Coordinates of C-alpha atoms in Angstrom, one line a residue:
M1 CA 9.7 5.2 -37.7
T2 CA 12.8 5.1 -38.6
T3 CA 12.7 8.3 -40.9
V4 CA 10.6 10.3 -38.2
T5 CA 13.4 9.4 -35.6
E6 CA 16.2 10.8 -37.3
R7 CA 14.1 14.0 -38.3
T8 CA 13.2 14.9 -35.0
G9 CA 16.4 13.4 -33.2
G10 CA 18.9 15.1 -36.0
P11 CA 18.1 18.4 -36.2
A12 CA 17.9 18.8 -32.6
T13 CA 20.9 17.3 -31.7
S14 CA 22.7 19.4 -34.6
R15 CA 21.5 22.6 -33.4
A16 CA 21.8 22.6 -29.8
P17 CA 25.6 23.6 -30.2
A18 CA 24.8 26.3 -32.0
L19 CA 22.2 27.2 -29.5
A20 CA 25.0 27.3 -26.6
H21 CA 27.3 29.2 -29.2
S22 CA 25.0 31.9 -29.8
S23 CA 24.5 32.8 -26.3
F24 CA 25.2 35.3 -24.8
A25 CA 28.5 35.0 -25.0
G26 CA 29.6 37.6 -27.5
R27 CA 27.4 40.3 -26.3
R28 CA 28.9 43.0 -24.3
R29 CA 27.8 43.4 -21.0
P30 CA 28.9 46.4 -19.2
G31 CA 26.5 46.3 -15.6
E32 CA 28.2 42.9 -14.7
R33 CA 32.1 44.8 -15.6
L34 CA 30.8 47.7 -13.1
I35 CA 29.8 44.7 -10.9
K36 CA 33.2 42.9 -10.9
L37 CA 35.0 46.4 -11.0
G38 CA 32.3 46.9 -7.9
L39 CA 33.3 43.8 -5.8
R40 CA 36.8 44.3 -6.6
V41 CA 36.5 47.6 -5.3
A42 CA 35.1 46.9 -1.8
A43 CA 37.8 44.0 -1.3
G44 CA 40.8 46.2 -1.7
I45 CA 39.0 48.9 0.5
T46 CA 38.9 45.5 3.0
V47 CA 42.6 44.6 3.1
V48 CA 43.2 48.7 2.6
T49 CA 41.2 49.4 6.0
T50 CA 43.1 46.3 7.7
I51 CA 46.1 46.9 6.7
G52 CA 45.8 50.8 8.1
I53 CA 44.1 49.4 11.0
L54 CA 47.7 47.4 11.7
I55 CA 49.2 50.7 11.0
A56 CA 47.4 52.7 13.7
L57 CA 47.7 49.9 16.1
L58 CA 51.9 49.0 15.6
V59 CA 53.2 52.7 15.1
P60 CA 52.5 53.9 18.9
S61 CA 53.3 50.2 20.2
L62 CA 56.6 50.3 18.9
T63 CA 57.1 53.0 20.9
F64 CA 55.6 51.8 23.7
F65 CA 57.8 48.7 23.5
A66 CA 60.9 51.0 23.0
E67 CA 60.2 51.8 26.5
V68 CA 58.6 48.3 28.1
P69 CA 60.0 45.4 27.1
V70 CA 58.0 43.1 25.3
F71 CA 58.7 40.2 28.0
E72 CA 57.6 42.3 30.6
F73 CA 54.7 43.4 29.1
L74 CA 53.2 39.6 28.1
F75 CA 54.1 38.4 31.5
G76 CA 54.1 40.9 33.9
T77 CA 51.1 40.1 36.8
R78 CA 50.7 43.6 37.8
W79 CA 49.0 46.5 35.8
A80 CA 49.1 49.6 36.7
P81 CA 50.1 52.2 34.0
R82 CA 48.7 55.6 35.4
F83 CA 50.6 54.5 39.2
A84 CA 53.5 56.0 40.5
D85 CA 55.5 53.1 40.2
A86 CA 54.2 52.1 37.3
S87 CA 53.8 48.2 36.3
F88 CA 53.0 46.7 32.6
G89 CA 52.5 43.2 32.7
V90 CA 49.3 42.6 31.0
L91 CA 48.5 39.1 32.4
P92 CA 45.7 40.6 34.8
L93 CA 43.6 41.9 31.3
V94 CA 44.1 38.6 29.9
T95 CA 43.3 36.1 32.6
A96 CA 39.8 38.4 32.6
T97 CA 39.1 38.4 29.0
L98 CA 40.1 34.4 29.3
W99 CA 37.2 34.2 31.7
T100 CA 34.6 36.1 31.0
T101 CA 35.0 34.4 27.3
A102 CA 35.0 31.1 28.3
I103 CA 32.0 32.1 30.2
A104 CA 30.4 33.2 27.3
L105 CA 31.0 30.4 25.3
L106 CA 29.9 27.8 27.9
V107 CA 26.4 29.7 27.7
A108 CA 26.2 30.5 24.0
V109 CA 27.5 27.5 22.1
P110 CA 25.4 24.7 23.8
F111 CA 22.2 27.0 23.9
G112 CA 23.2 28.5 20.3
L113 CA 23.8 25.0 18.6
G114 CA 20.7 23.5 20.1
A115 CA 18.8 26.4 18.8
A116 CA 20.3 26.0 15.3
I117 CA 19.1 22.1 15.5
L118 CA 15.7 22.6 17.0
L119 CA 15.2 25.4 13.8
A120 CA 17.0 24.0 10.7
E121 CA 15.5 20.1 12.1
Y122 CA 12.7 20.0 14.2
A123 CA 10.7 23.0 13.9
K124 CA 8.1 23.2 11.3
P125 CA 8.1 26.4 8.7
R126 CA 5.7 28.3 10.4
L127 CA 6.9 28.3 13.9
R128 CA 10.2 28.7 12.6
K129 CA 8.9 32.0 10.8
V130 CA 8.3 33.1 14.0
L131 CA 11.4 31.7 16.5
K132 CA 14.0 32.8 14.3
P133 CA 12.8 36.3 14.7
L134 CA 12.1 36.2 18.3
L135 CA 15.8 34.9 18.7
E136 CA 17.6 37.7 15.9
I137 CA 16.0 40.6 18.6
L138 CA 18.6 39.3 21.2
A139 CA 21.1 40.5 18.6
G140 CA 19.4 44.2 18.3
I141 CA 19.8 44.9 21.9
P142 CA 22.4 47.5 22.9
T143 CA 25.2 46.3 24.7
V144 CA 24.8 48.5 27.5
V145 CA 21.4 47.4 27.9
Y146 CA 22.9 44.0 28.7
G147 CA 25.9 45.7 30.5
F148 CA 23.2 47.1 32.7
F149 CA 21.2 44.0 32.9
A150 CA 24.1 41.6 34.1
L151 CA 25.3 44.7 36.7
Q152 CA 21.8 45.0 38.2
F153 CA 19.6 42.1 37.9
V154 CA 22.5 39.5 37.3
Q155 CA 25.2 39.7 39.9
G156 CA 22.8 42.1 42.2
T157 CA 19.8 39.9 42.4
V158 CA 20.7 36.5 40.7
L159 CA 24.1 35.6 42.3
R160 CA 24.2 37.7 45.4
D161 CA 20.4 37.5 46.8
W162 CA 19.5 34.1 45.0
L163 CA 22.5 32.2 44.9
Q164 CA 23.8 33.8 47.9
L165 CA 26.9 33.6 46.4
P166 CA 30.3 35.6 48.3
T167 CA 30.5 38.1 45.4
G168 CA 30.8 42.1 45.5
A169 CA 29.2 44.5 43.4
F170 CA 31.5 43.3 40.1
S171 CA 32.0 39.7 39.2
V172 CA 33.5 38.5 35.8
L173 CA 30.7 35.7 35.9
A174 CA 28.2 37.5 35.6
A175 CA 29.4 39.6 33.1
G176 CA 30.3 36.3 31.1
L177 CA 27.1 34.7 31.5
V178 CA 25.4 38.0 30.1
M179 CA 27.9 38.1 27.5
G180 CA 26.7 34.4 26.7
V181 CA 23.5 35.5 26.1
M182 CA 24.3 38.0 24.1
I183 CA 26.1 35.6 21.3
I184 CA 23.6 33.4 21.4
P185 CA 21.6 34.4 18.7
T186 CA 24.9 35.1 16.3
I187 CA 25.8 31.2 16.6
A188 CA 22.5 30.3 16.5
S189 CA 21.5 32.1 13.4
I190 CA 24.7 31.1 11.8
A191 CA 25.1 27.3 12.6
E192 CA 21.1 27.5 11.4
D193 CA 22.0 28.5 7.9
A194 CA 25.1 26.1 7.4
M195 CA 23.1 23.0 8.9
S196 CA 19.9 24.4 6.4
A197 CA 22.1 23.9 3.6
V198 CA 22.8 20.7 3.8
P199 CA 21.4 18.5 0.8
T200 CA 18.1 17.0 1.9
A201 CA 19.5 13.8 0.2
L202 CA 21.9 12.8 3.2
R203 CA 18.8 13.4 5.8
Q204 CA 16.8 10.8 3.3
G205 CA 19.6 8.4 2.9
S206 CA 20.4 8.3 6.5
A207 CA 16.9 7.9 7.5
A208 CA 16.3 4.8 4.6
L209 CA 19.6 3.1 6.5
G210 CA 17.4 3.4 9.6
A211 CA 18.8 6.5 11.8
N212 CA 16.4 8.3 13.6
R213 CA 16.5 12.1 13.3
M214 CA 18.3 13.3 16.0
Q215 CA 21.2 10.4 15.0
T216 CA 20.9 12.3 11.5
T217 CA 21.1 15.6 13.0
L218 CA 24.4 14.8 15.1
R219 CA 25.9 11.6 12.4
V220 CA 25.4 13.5 9.0
V221 CA 23.6 16.8 9.3
F222 CA 26.3 18.2 11.7
P223 CA 29.3 17.1 10.5
A224 CA 27.9 18.0 7.2
A225 CA 27.9 21.7 7.9
L226 CA 30.7 21.8 10.0
S227 CA 32.3 24.6 8.5
G228 CA 29.5 27.1 9.1
I229 CA 29.2 25.9 12.3
V230 CA 32.9 26.7 13.7
A231 CA 32.5 30.2 11.6
A232 CA 29.3 30.6 13.8
V233 CA 31.0 29.7 16.9
V234 CA 34.5 31.7 16.0
L235 CA 32.8 34.7 15.5
G236 CA 31.3 34.5 18.7
I237 CA 34.6 34.0 19.7
S238 CA 35.7 37.2 18.1
R239 CA 32.5 39.1 19.7
A240 CA 33.0 37.5 23.4
V241 CA 36.7 38.7 23.4
G242 CA 36.1 42.2 21.8
E243 CA 32.9 43.1 23.6
T244 CA 33.2 46.1 25.6
M245 CA 30.2 47.5 27.2
I246 CA 29.3 44.8 29.1
V247 CA 32.5 44.0 31.0
A248 CA 33.4 47.4 31.2
I249 CA 30.0 47.9 33.5
A250 CA 29.7 44.0 35.1
A251 CA 32.9 43.1 35.5
G252 CA 34.9 45.8 37.2
S253 CA 37.6 47.9 37.1
Q254 CA 40.4 46.6 39.3
A255 CA 43.1 45.2 37.0
Q256 CA 44.1 41.5 39.0
L257 CA 44.9 38.1 38.4
V258 CA 41.5 36.3 37.9
T259 CA 41.5 32.7 39.9
D260 CA 37.8 32.8 40.8
P261 CA 34.5 33.7 37.9
L262 CA 33.1 35.6 41.4
K263 CA 35.7 37.9 41.3
Q264 CA 35.9 41.4 39.6
G265 CA 38.8 41.8 36.9
Q266 CA 39.9 44.2 34.1
T267 CA 39.6 42.5 30.5
M268 CA 41.8 44.0 27.7
T269 CA 38.4 45.8 26.3
G270 CA 37.7 47.3 29.6
F271 CA 40.4 48.9 30.3
I272 CA 41.0 50.3 26.8
A273 CA 37.2 52.2 27.5
N274 CA 38.3 53.4 30.6
A275 CA 41.7 55.0 29.5
A276 CA 40.2 56.4 26.1
L277 CA 38.5 59.3 28.4
G278 CA 40.6 61.4 27.6
D279 CA 42.6 62.0 30.0
S280 CA 46.4 60.4 29.3
R281 CA 48.7 62.8 27.0
V282 CA 49.1 62.3 23.7
G283 CA 52.3 60.2 22.5
S284 CA 53.0 59.6 26.3
L285 CA 53.8 56.5 27.8
E286 CA 50.5 56.1 29.5
Y287 CA 48.4 56.8 26.4
N288 CA 50.6 54.4 24.3
T289 CA 49.1 51.2 26.1
L290 CA 46.8 51.9 24.5
F291 CA 47.5 50.8 21.4
A292 CA 50.0 48.2 23.0
V293 CA 46.9 46.4 24.4
G294 CA 44.8 47.0 21.0
L295 CA 47.5 45.2 19.6
L296 CA 47.5 42.5 21.4
L297 CA 43.9 42.0 21.1
F298 CA 44.0 42.1 17.6
L299 CA 46.7 39.3 17.3
I300 CA 44.7 37.3 19.5
T301 CA 41.9 37.6 17.8
L302 CA 44.0 36.8 14.1
L303 CA 45.3 33.7 16.1
I304 CA 41.7 32.5 16.4
N305 CA 41.1 32.8 13.0
F306 CA 43.4 31.2 11.3
I307 CA 43.1 28.1 14.1
S308 CA 39.9 27.8 13.0
I309 CA 40.6 27.9 9.3
R310 CA 42.9 25.1 9.2
F311 CA 40.5 23.4 11.8
V312 CA 37.7 23.7 8.8
R313 CA 40.4 22.9 5.9
R314 CA 41.6 19.6 8.0
F315 CA 38.0 18.4 8.3
R316 CA 35.2 20.1 6.1
E317 CA 33.6 17.6 4.7
A318 CA 32.0 18.5 0.6
Y319 CA 29.4 17.4 -1.2

């Protein structure tokens, strides 16, 4: 028995390093080099594109701020760049953007995360194969369709006729509600992928300790998938802040400080969509307002991403 053990065990242990050493480490793999080169080119194009966008926004914005003080632009309460007594206070556009984004998140985050929990933790595989494609169909609907739906049905029928709310033809509430519906598939899909990637052993360990499915979902799976869930919410915020057609159609085009969601208001993207119609002379102060507002929108989105990265790094749980 000892001789057999030595003969069967000895060569196996002595050959293992040789086999590992004689693997593909010494071979030339041009395909892998091409893949690495392609990935580096793709990453470089992304960085160069971002820098190009920033430069394209920054150069006309500097010309704009040479004539309009930054303080007046950021804290002014009247936005009328095309009037004879022009005023360039961007706060009305910012308040409308914040209102529509907040309303959209109040709709999208609970429903999106609820759909993600259902798909990842409760739905059977057959049901999941049906529900997830149906949910993602909402992401493929053109935003202009959402805009007319918000204007005709939500604003005209739901808010005015059914709920009898004192609102006019436009409102940031209708735009925010429909924008939230549009964002639901984005948040649900990414959050569901993050929750499905949590190891099954964590669920089994929680169940072995006596936790039910909901306790396991909220106290084990949810914290473990926190980074992906935060990424889903941040992407939803970015989509809400940068959405154009819904707010341009349903929120209105009157730039005013929005203190009530039933009022109409013009968002930053709505102003860019309405003003970039070729009516302004290239290089004029009125034309450069487009780039100043675009630069502010870019910086707001960048700030949101920085905050989310810090949040994820602080509370992320790795397994």
